[in-house]
């Protein structure tokens, strides 16, 4: 991986923040965008802008081709068997809400159980909780250990005849743990239970193949994978999506409407009511091309090496404790420093152009499990370097010693 070339693809990395060169270590919140993504948006609006699937004119045809080409790129990127299995949504949050409100609504009833890991993001807890409230079902947390690994033996014991759904993150946005999702899916399937994998922090960092994982549903957020905000995907196995009743109704998802009945369109359009986020889907397609140009294997290798380097460097700081020390982890370092308020430290680092996150990272249950209500979080992307990590460590040391 040619890091200098990659860095030069990201115009924002040239800017100064508080008179210092920007060091972006908040990639788990969102990633920066390469030229090719920014230009694809501009080109789309300058040359092809139109609504899709409807008009009979040239621009409608071009916009439709671009939109569907982006869907095919994503299909290939995640290893889905057909573009029909790729539904455009706003992001992971909307994808999980869609599954809870359609598949969940169809299959989960009073007394049923949904298994979620203790390290889930709120967007993989709250939609299920809302469904449980409505249906009289309940959530059972899958326990983790103090390293931040799922306790697989405990997971297996949680299955009962009432278990209807498992929903798990591929990579934790707080701990960085890479969960053994393939194994977990296998176990769930042996009990006849479907699995949703939240890939918001997985897809940008690991090569993903939903067929190899045998995931029933898989989600990703474009903005965490160097694409635009407001676009993401829900992957679902065709047989499951076909049996699900649409969640939102409106234009773009129908074949025929009368006042007493509607015939829906085929997949994936029956889940895409209203005008979609066409330009950003095109932008996400450009981001996928960009990632594939670098190669997910190279990205995975670079980020895991940098994670090891950062873990070692941070661990050498007196009074600093890393939260999440799973042997198999990537790209995220959460930590606390004795006697120091995380948001105050994030503010001090910002004065030096270093962007890290402080807070609960939308995953309060896992922070509570570790006995804290806030951490500092440095998270790595494809353009980060050893120098970025060195600057972070120097910045921390400077303020700790003040
Ligand atoms: N799941 C995980 C693991 C995340 O880290 C995030 C965002 O931080 C989400 C879900 C929600 O993603 P979005 O806000 O793009 O819908």
XYZ file of C-alpha atoms and ligand atoms in Angstrom:
418
model
C 0.000 0.000 0.000
C 1.454 3.349 -1.032
C 0.432 5.486 1.927
C 1.639 8.772 0.437
C -0.481 8.224 -2.657
C -3.493 7.245 -0.565
C -3.090 10.325 1.642
C -2.866 12.577 -1.394
C -6.253 11.208 -2.544
C -7.928 12.821 0.502
C -8.057 16.610 0.141
C -9.210 17.198 3.724
C -5.953 15.759 5.068
C -4.196 18.854 3.694
C -6.145 21.250 5.875
C -4.978 22.783 9.120
C -6.953 22.565 12.337
C -5.939 25.034 15.012
C -2.750 25.746 13.038
C -1.743 22.080 12.963
C -2.011 19.520 10.179
C -5.168 17.497 10.646
C -4.688 14.022 12.129
C -7.964 12.202 11.664
C -8.360 9.416 14.218
C -12.159 9.453 14.378
C -12.745 6.971 11.577
C -15.183 4.831 13.551
C -17.514 7.858 13.648
C -17.033 8.649 9.969
C -14.298 8.446 7.360
C -12.935 11.165 5.092
C -13.678 11.106 1.369
C -11.231 10.631 -1.501
C -11.277 12.889 -4.598
C -12.928 10.199 -6.702
C -15.968 10.094 -4.384
C -16.271 13.878 -4.199
C -15.918 14.132 -7.976
C -18.463 11.389 -8.642
C -21.092 13.436 -6.753
C -20.235 16.590 -8.626
C -20.188 14.817 -11.999
C -23.523 13.124 -11.298
C -25.196 16.460 -10.521
C -23.516 18.263 -13.411
C -24.208 15.634 -16.051
C -26.739 12.949 -15.143
C -29.115 14.259 -12.494
C -32.623 12.856 -12.847
C -35.111 10.721 -10.970
C -34.684 7.018 -11.684
C -36.796 4.129 -12.979
C -39.520 6.420 -14.242
C -38.939 8.928 -17.048
C -38.399 7.869 -20.606
C -35.752 10.505 -21.325
C -31.981 10.281 -21.637
C -31.072 11.596 -18.198
C -33.521 9.235 -16.453
C -31.911 6.367 -18.317
C -28.399 7.519 -17.383
C -29.260 8.128 -13.704
C -30.904 4.694 -13.516
C -27.843 3.049 -15.044
C -25.534 4.791 -12.557
C -27.756 3.862 -9.593
C -27.984 0.212 -10.634
C -24.273 0.063 -11.449
C -23.582 1.193 -7.855
C -25.859 -1.567 -6.560
C -23.936 -4.153 -8.579
C -20.594 -2.873 -7.242
C -21.869 -3.282 -3.683
C -23.252 -6.723 -4.482
C -19.806 -7.789 -5.686
C -18.037 -6.086 -2.770
C -20.016 -8.008 -0.127
C -20.283 -11.217 -2.158
C -24.094 -11.261 -2.485
C -25.432 -13.625 -5.125
C -27.608 -11.043 -6.886
C -28.314 -7.280 -6.914
C -31.898 -8.087 -5.881
C -30.493 -8.830 -2.426
C -29.045 -5.310 -2.035
C -31.511 -2.707 -0.723
C -30.454 0.941 -0.583
C -31.125 2.551 2.807
C -29.762 5.576 4.704
C -27.274 3.506 6.684
C -26.979 0.729 9.225
C -29.516 2.295 11.589
C -32.197 2.334 8.923
C -31.257 -1.164 7.743
C -31.732 -2.636 11.234
C -34.993 -0.749 11.718
C -36.168 -2.170 8.387
C -35.421 -5.748 9.462
C -36.967 -5.281 12.922
C -40.122 -3.798 11.404
C -40.516 -6.364 8.620
C -38.821 -9.681 9.385
C -39.096 -9.052 13.130
C -42.722 -8.065 12.889
C -43.468 -11.217 10.917
C -41.540 -13.751 12.992
C -41.365 -12.470 16.576
C -44.257 -12.829 19.010
C -45.141 -12.770 22.705
C -42.538 -14.504 24.871
C -39.995 -14.810 22.041
C -36.326 -13.997 22.518
C -33.745 -11.993 20.546
C -30.033 -12.471 21.257
C -27.773 -9.396 21.020
C -24.176 -9.149 22.192
C -23.304 -7.005 25.164
C -21.150 -4.821 22.868
C -23.843 -3.637 20.438
C -24.212 -0.075 19.191
C -27.519 1.517 20.223
C -28.741 1.143 16.649
C -28.614 -2.626 17.115
C -30.421 -2.473 20.460
C -33.129 0.178 20.350
C -35.011 -1.042 17.217
C -35.245 -4.547 18.752
C -36.303 -3.100 22.084
C -39.087 -1.141 20.360
C -40.216 -4.325 18.624
C -40.079 -6.273 21.911
C -42.242 -3.677 23.624
C -44.820 -3.877 20.868
C -44.784 -7.680 20.680
C -44.181 -8.707 24.296
C -40.836 -10.302 23.380
C -37.495 -9.826 25.153
C -33.812 -9.205 24.500
C -31.227 -11.593 25.966
C -27.665 -10.186 26.051
C -24.829 -12.463 24.901
C -22.104 -12.080 27.572
C -18.542 -10.984 26.898
C -15.407 -11.346 29.015
C -13.106 -8.615 30.368
C -10.887 -8.799 27.288
C -13.890 -7.904 25.170
C -14.477 -11.291 23.571
C -17.836 -12.993 23.278
C -18.050 -16.057 25.546
C -19.034 -18.590 22.914
C -19.945 -21.380 25.367
C -22.386 -18.996 27.069
C -23.786 -17.914 23.702
C -24.599 -21.527 22.812
C -26.424 -22.013 26.096
C -28.740 -19.048 25.453
C -30.704 -20.750 22.684
C -34.179 -21.899 23.720
C -37.243 -22.889 21.695
C -38.231 -19.191 22.006
C -35.092 -17.801 20.325
C -36.172 -16.174 17.066
C -33.339 -13.850 16.053
C -29.642 -13.161 16.636
C -28.297 -9.697 15.803
C -24.562 -9.096 16.240
C -21.888 -6.646 15.288
C -19.017 -7.868 13.142
C -16.538 -5.430 14.754
C -17.215 -3.500 17.969
C -17.086 0.284 17.591
C -15.858 0.556 21.212
C -13.605 -2.468 21.732
C -12.431 -3.157 18.193
C -13.137 -6.870 18.753
C -13.604 -8.838 15.538
C -16.378 -11.225 16.468
C -16.439 -14.845 15.237
C -19.592 -14.135 13.257
C -19.268 -17.107 10.912
C -19.146 -19.497 13.852
C -21.982 -17.660 15.609
C -24.151 -17.835 12.490
C -23.440 -21.539 12.213
C -24.549 -22.091 15.805
C -27.707 -19.978 15.319
C -28.592 -21.847 12.123
C -28.229 -25.177 13.908
C -31.094 -23.914 16.114
C -33.066 -22.695 13.081
C -32.511 -19.018 13.990
C -31.703 -16.211 11.517
C -28.815 -13.802 12.027
C -28.324 -10.139 11.206
C -24.706 -8.974 11.078
C -24.109 -5.262 11.687
C -21.227 -4.592 9.321
C -20.924 -0.828 9.966
C -17.432 -1.318 11.438
C -16.704 -4.552 9.585
C -17.087 -3.800 5.868
C -14.635 -0.836 5.808
C -11.867 -2.864 7.498
C -12.269 -6.540 6.545
C -12.925 -8.380 3.313
C -16.560 -9.499 3.568
C -18.398 -12.301 1.821
C -21.974 -12.634 3.023
C -22.395 -16.010 1.314
C -19.310 -17.408 2.959
C -20.527 -16.080 6.326
C -24.010 -17.410 5.502
C -25.434 -14.203 7.032
C -29.187 -13.832 6.634
C -28.941 -10.043 6.787
C -25.912 -7.762 6.580
C -25.748 -3.975 6.868
C -23.250 -1.280 6.015
C -23.033 2.513 6.236
C -21.469 4.273 3.248
C -19.986 7.119 5.277
C -17.884 4.723 7.361
C -16.453 3.229 4.165
C -15.150 6.452 2.538
C -18.501 7.069 0.823
C -21.096 9.802 1.397
C -23.404 10.175 4.395
C -27.064 9.213 4.058
C -26.499 6.042 2.042
C -25.964 2.444 3.075
C -27.248 -0.986 2.309
C -29.239 -3.811 3.734
C -28.305 -7.192 2.323
C -30.862 -9.952 2.813
C -31.093 -13.475 1.469
C -33.537 -13.429 -1.412
C -35.846 -16.071 0.093
C -36.177 -14.020 3.297
C -36.656 -10.649 1.569
C -39.279 -12.143 -0.728
C -41.438 -13.192 2.217
C -41.132 -9.865 4.023
C -43.882 -7.283 3.744
C -42.586 -3.765 2.882
C -42.075 -1.422 5.787
C -42.619 1.893 4.010
C -45.133 2.434 1.230
C -45.216 5.028 -1.516
C -43.977 5.673 -5.018
C -41.207 3.642 -6.591
C -42.157 0.371 -4.837
C -45.403 -0.533 -6.599
C -46.557 -2.305 -9.752
C -50.212 -1.421 -9.450
C -52.277 0.612 -6.973
C -55.972 0.831 -6.358
C -57.845 2.060 -3.311
C -58.467 -1.452 -2.077
C -55.106 -3.076 -2.810
C -51.520 -2.590 -4.041
C -49.247 -4.952 -5.956
C -45.642 -4.365 -4.946
C -42.646 -4.337 -7.222
C -40.138 -7.172 -7.196
C -36.923 -7.100 -5.110
C -35.182 -4.923 -4.128
C -37.551 -2.098 -5.132
C -40.417 -3.120 -2.857
C -38.240 -1.935 0.057
C -37.254 1.359 -1.594
C -40.311 3.607 -1.276
C -39.911 7.176 -2.497
C -37.016 8.804 -4.319
C -33.770 7.245 -3.181
C -30.482 8.916 -2.419
C -29.303 8.498 -6.012
C -26.231 10.751 -6.045
C -24.885 9.305 -2.804
C -25.437 5.756 -4.034
C -23.288 6.690 -7.042
C -20.746 8.130 -4.589
C -20.779 4.903 -2.583
C -20.101 3.015 -5.813
C -17.044 5.229 -6.357
C -15.874 4.524 -2.789
C -16.167 0.770 -3.387
C -14.134 1.094 -6.597
C -11.536 3.017 -4.618
C -11.318 0.384 -1.833
C -11.120 -2.431 -4.346
C -8.353 -0.579 -6.167
C -6.294 -0.683 -2.956
C -7.464 -4.178 -2.058
C -9.279 -5.176 1.117
C -6.506 -7.612 1.977
C -3.967 -4.745 1.978
C -6.295 -2.515 4.002
C -6.891 -5.225 6.590
C -3.180 -5.904 6.891
C -2.217 -2.197 7.210
C -4.897 -1.413 9.793
C -4.241 -4.445 11.952
C -0.525 -3.689 11.989
C -1.248 -0.089 12.976
C -3.682 -1.290 15.656
C -0.918 -3.433 17.185
C 1.522 -0.511 17.024
C -0.969 1.880 18.631
C -1.931 -0.633 21.322
C 1.704 -1.073 22.285
C 2.448 2.663 22.238
C -0.639 3.608 24.253
C -0.076 0.810 26.773
C 3.329 2.282 27.604
C 1.673 5.442 29.009
C 1.420 5.404 32.788
C -2.147 5.447 34.075
C -3.644 4.689 30.631
C -5.946 1.675 30.438
C -7.179 0.258 27.152
C -10.771 -0.960 27.221
C -10.957 -3.967 24.935
C -7.943 -6.244 24.600
C -9.325 -9.054 22.496
C -6.554 -10.905 20.659
C -8.442 -10.526 17.374
C -9.223 -6.831 16.999
C -8.913 -4.018 14.512
C -8.847 -0.258 14.088
C -10.354 0.915 17.394
C -8.547 1.854 20.617
C -10.747 2.963 23.503
C -8.995 4.032 26.669
C -9.255 5.905 29.909
C -6.490 7.810 31.706
C -6.502 7.904 35.491
C -7.633 11.285 36.813
C -8.353 12.756 33.372
C -11.749 13.597 31.933
C -11.962 12.078 28.396
C -13.783 15.057 26.854
C -11.274 17.493 28.326
C -8.410 15.488 26.826
C -10.201 15.284 23.445
C -10.458 19.099 23.524
C -6.741 19.469 24.290
C -5.800 17.103 21.458
C -8.068 19.051 19.102
C -5.985 22.140 19.844
C -3.169 20.224 18.157
C -5.216 19.126 15.166
C -5.732 15.577 16.482
C -9.345 14.397 16.140
C -10.375 11.625 18.540
C -13.741 10.919 20.096
C -14.756 11.117 23.758
C -18.024 9.813 25.181
C -20.126 6.664 25.252
C -19.846 6.033 21.477
C -23.557 5.088 21.324
C -22.820 1.834 23.144
C -23.689 2.493 26.787
C -24.274 -1.154 27.833
C -20.689 -2.155 27.002
C -19.237 0.879 28.790
C -21.337 0.041 31.848
C -19.990 -3.517 31.712
C -16.450 -2.101 31.930
C -17.531 0.242 34.764
C -17.045 3.520 32.888
C -19.413 6.042 31.346
C -17.015 7.607 28.863
C -13.755 6.763 27.102
C -11.389 8.372 24.634
C -11.438 6.557 21.313
C -8.831 6.691 18.572
C -9.919 4.853 15.443
C -7.849 4.075 12.376
C -8.562 4.336 8.653
C -6.652 3.535 5.460
C -4.738 6.847 5.402
C -3.398 6.728 8.983
C 0.303 6.294 9.592
C 2.698 5.381 12.381
C 3.425 9.118 12.596
C -0.254 9.795 13.398
C -0.050 7.354 16.295
C 3.237 8.884 17.491
C 1.615 12.340 17.426
C -1.327 11.034 19.455
C 0.977 9.521 22.060
C 3.079 12.729 22.238
C -0.082 14.814 22.594
C -1.394 12.613 25.398
C 1.944 12.636 27.245
C 2.223 16.411 26.971
C -1.163 17.002 28.595
C -0.912 14.186 31.140
C 2.313 15.694 32.416
C 0.999 19.244 32.577
N -23.356 -0.094 14.259
C -22.102 0.204 14.602
C -21.206 -0.891 15.103
C -21.645 1.519 14.505
O -20.393 1.822 14.869
C -22.528 2.519 14.035
C -22.103 3.923 13.970
O -21.232 4.365 14.690
C -23.819 2.148 13.663
C -24.193 0.842 13.789
C -24.794 3.151 13.151
O -24.415 3.579 11.878
P -25.167 4.776 11.155
O -25.167 5.919 12.127
O -24.341 5.035 9.953
O -26.542 4.304 10.833
